[in-house]
PDB file of C-alpha atoms in Angstrom:
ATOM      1  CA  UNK A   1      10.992  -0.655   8.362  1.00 37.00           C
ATOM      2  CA  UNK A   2      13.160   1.528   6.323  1.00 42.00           C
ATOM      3  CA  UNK A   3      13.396   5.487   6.116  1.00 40.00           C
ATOM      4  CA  UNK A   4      10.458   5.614   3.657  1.00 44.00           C
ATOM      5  CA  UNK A   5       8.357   3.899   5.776  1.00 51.00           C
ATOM      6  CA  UNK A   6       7.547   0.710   3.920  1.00 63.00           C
ATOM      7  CA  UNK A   7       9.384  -2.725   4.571  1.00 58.00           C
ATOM      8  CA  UNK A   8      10.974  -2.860   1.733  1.00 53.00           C
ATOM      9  CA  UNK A   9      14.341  -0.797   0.233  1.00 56.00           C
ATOM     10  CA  UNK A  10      13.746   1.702  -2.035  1.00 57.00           C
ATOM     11  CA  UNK A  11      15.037  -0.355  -4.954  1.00 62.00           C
ATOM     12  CA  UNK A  12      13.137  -3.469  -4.221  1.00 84.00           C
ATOM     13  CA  UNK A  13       9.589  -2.284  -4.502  1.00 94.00           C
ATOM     14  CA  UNK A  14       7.482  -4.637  -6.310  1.00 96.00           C
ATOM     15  CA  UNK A  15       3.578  -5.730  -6.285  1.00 97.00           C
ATOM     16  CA  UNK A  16       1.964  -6.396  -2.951  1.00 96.00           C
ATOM     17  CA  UNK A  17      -0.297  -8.458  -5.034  1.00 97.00           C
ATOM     18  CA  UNK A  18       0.078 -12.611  -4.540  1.00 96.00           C
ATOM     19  CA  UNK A  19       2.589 -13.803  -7.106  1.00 97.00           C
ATOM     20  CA  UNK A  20       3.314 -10.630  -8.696  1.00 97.00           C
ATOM     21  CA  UNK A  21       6.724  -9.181  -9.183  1.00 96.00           C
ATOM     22  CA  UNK A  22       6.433  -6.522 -11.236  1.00 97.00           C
ATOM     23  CA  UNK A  23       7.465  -2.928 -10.838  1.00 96.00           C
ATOM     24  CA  UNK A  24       5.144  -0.975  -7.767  1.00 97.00           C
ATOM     25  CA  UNK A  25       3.939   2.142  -9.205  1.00 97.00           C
ATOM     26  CA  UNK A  26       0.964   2.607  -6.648  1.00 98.00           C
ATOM     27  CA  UNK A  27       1.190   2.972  -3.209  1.00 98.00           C
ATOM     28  CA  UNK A  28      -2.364   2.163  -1.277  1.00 98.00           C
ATOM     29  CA  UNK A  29      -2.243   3.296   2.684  1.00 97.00           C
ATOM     30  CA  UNK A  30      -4.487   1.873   4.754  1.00 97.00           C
ATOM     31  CA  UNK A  31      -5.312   0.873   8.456  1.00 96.00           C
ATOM     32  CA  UNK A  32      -7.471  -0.848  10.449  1.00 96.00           C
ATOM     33  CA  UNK A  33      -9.365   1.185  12.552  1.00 93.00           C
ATOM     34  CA  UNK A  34     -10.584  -1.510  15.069  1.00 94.00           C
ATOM     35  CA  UNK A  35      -6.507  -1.785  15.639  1.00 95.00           C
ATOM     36  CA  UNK A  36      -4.936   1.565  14.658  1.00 92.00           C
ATOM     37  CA  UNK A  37      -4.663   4.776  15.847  1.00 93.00           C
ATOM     38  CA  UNK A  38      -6.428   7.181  12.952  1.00 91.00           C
ATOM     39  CA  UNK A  39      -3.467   8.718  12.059  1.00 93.00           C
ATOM     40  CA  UNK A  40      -1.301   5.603  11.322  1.00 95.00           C
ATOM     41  CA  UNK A  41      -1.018   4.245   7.675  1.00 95.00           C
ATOM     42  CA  UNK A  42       0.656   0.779   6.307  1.00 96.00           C
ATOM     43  CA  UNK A  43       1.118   0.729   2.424  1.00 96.00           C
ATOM     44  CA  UNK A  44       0.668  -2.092   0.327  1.00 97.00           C
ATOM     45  CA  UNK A  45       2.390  -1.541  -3.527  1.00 97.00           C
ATOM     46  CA  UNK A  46       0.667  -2.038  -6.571  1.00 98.00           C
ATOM     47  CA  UNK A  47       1.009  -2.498 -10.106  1.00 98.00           C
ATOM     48  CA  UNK A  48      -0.973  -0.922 -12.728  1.00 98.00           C
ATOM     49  CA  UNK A  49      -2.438  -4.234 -12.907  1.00 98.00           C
ATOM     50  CA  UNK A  50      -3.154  -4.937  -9.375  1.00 98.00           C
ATOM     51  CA  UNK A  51      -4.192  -1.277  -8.270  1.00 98.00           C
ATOM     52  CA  UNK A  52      -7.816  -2.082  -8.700  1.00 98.00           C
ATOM     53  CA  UNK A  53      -8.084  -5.489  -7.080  1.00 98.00           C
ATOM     54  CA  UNK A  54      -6.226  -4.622  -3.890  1.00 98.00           C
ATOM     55  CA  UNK A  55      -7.640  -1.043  -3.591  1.00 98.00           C
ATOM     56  CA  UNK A  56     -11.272  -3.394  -3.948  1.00 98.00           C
ATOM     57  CA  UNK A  57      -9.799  -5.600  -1.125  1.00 98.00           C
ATOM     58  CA  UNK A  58      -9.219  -2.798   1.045  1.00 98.00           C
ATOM     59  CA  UNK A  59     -12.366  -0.889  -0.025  1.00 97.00           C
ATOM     60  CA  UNK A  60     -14.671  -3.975   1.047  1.00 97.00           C
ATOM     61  CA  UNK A  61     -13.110  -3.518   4.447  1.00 97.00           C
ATOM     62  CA  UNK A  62     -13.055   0.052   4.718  1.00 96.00           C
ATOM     63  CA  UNK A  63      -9.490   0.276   5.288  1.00 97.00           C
ATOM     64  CA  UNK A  64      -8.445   2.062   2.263  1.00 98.00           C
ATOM     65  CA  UNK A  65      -7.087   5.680   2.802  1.00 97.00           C
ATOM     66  CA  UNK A  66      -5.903   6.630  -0.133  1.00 97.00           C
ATOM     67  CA  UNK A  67      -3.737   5.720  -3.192  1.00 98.00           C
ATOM     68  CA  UNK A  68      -0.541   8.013  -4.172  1.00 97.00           C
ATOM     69  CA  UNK A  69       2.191   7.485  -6.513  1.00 97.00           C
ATOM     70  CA  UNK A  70       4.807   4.925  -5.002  1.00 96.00           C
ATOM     71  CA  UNK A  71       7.484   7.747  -5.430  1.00 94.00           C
ATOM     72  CA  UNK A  72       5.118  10.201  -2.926  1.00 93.00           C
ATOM     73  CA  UNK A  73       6.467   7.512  -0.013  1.00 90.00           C
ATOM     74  CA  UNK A  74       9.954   6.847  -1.076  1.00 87.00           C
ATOM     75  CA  UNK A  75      10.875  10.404  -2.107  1.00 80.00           C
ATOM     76  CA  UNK A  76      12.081   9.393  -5.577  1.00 71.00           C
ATOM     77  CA  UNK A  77      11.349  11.096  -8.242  1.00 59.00           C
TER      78      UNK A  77
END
């Protein structure tokens, strides 16, 4: 993991969504609260494209947290 938090560096952040490479301008954070402790969050990236379909995916499952601007976790700007 890397000082923002996510598993990828800060200048390699690209769609969590299968297949996708484009840009990450979303950050979803999520957990699992059968597994995690309330206050942890993972982050999957998005797209504009892909925001909806993977915040859906985690929504189904009530995992979803919330959804920030990818530069809220990396501290750019």
């Amino acid at each position: 993991m890397t000082e923002s938090g996510l598993d990828h560096p800060a200048d390699d952040l690209i769609c969590s969504a299968k297949g996708c490479r484009a840009d990450a301008v979303w950050a979803l954070r999520w957990n699992n609260p059968k597994i995690h402790d309330p206050e942890r969050r993972k982050i999957w990236l998005a797209c504009d494209e892909h925001r909806e379909s993977l915040s859906a995916f985690l929504g189904r499952r009530d995992f979803l947290r919330d959804v920030v601007p990818v530069t809220e976790v990396t501290g750019g700007s």
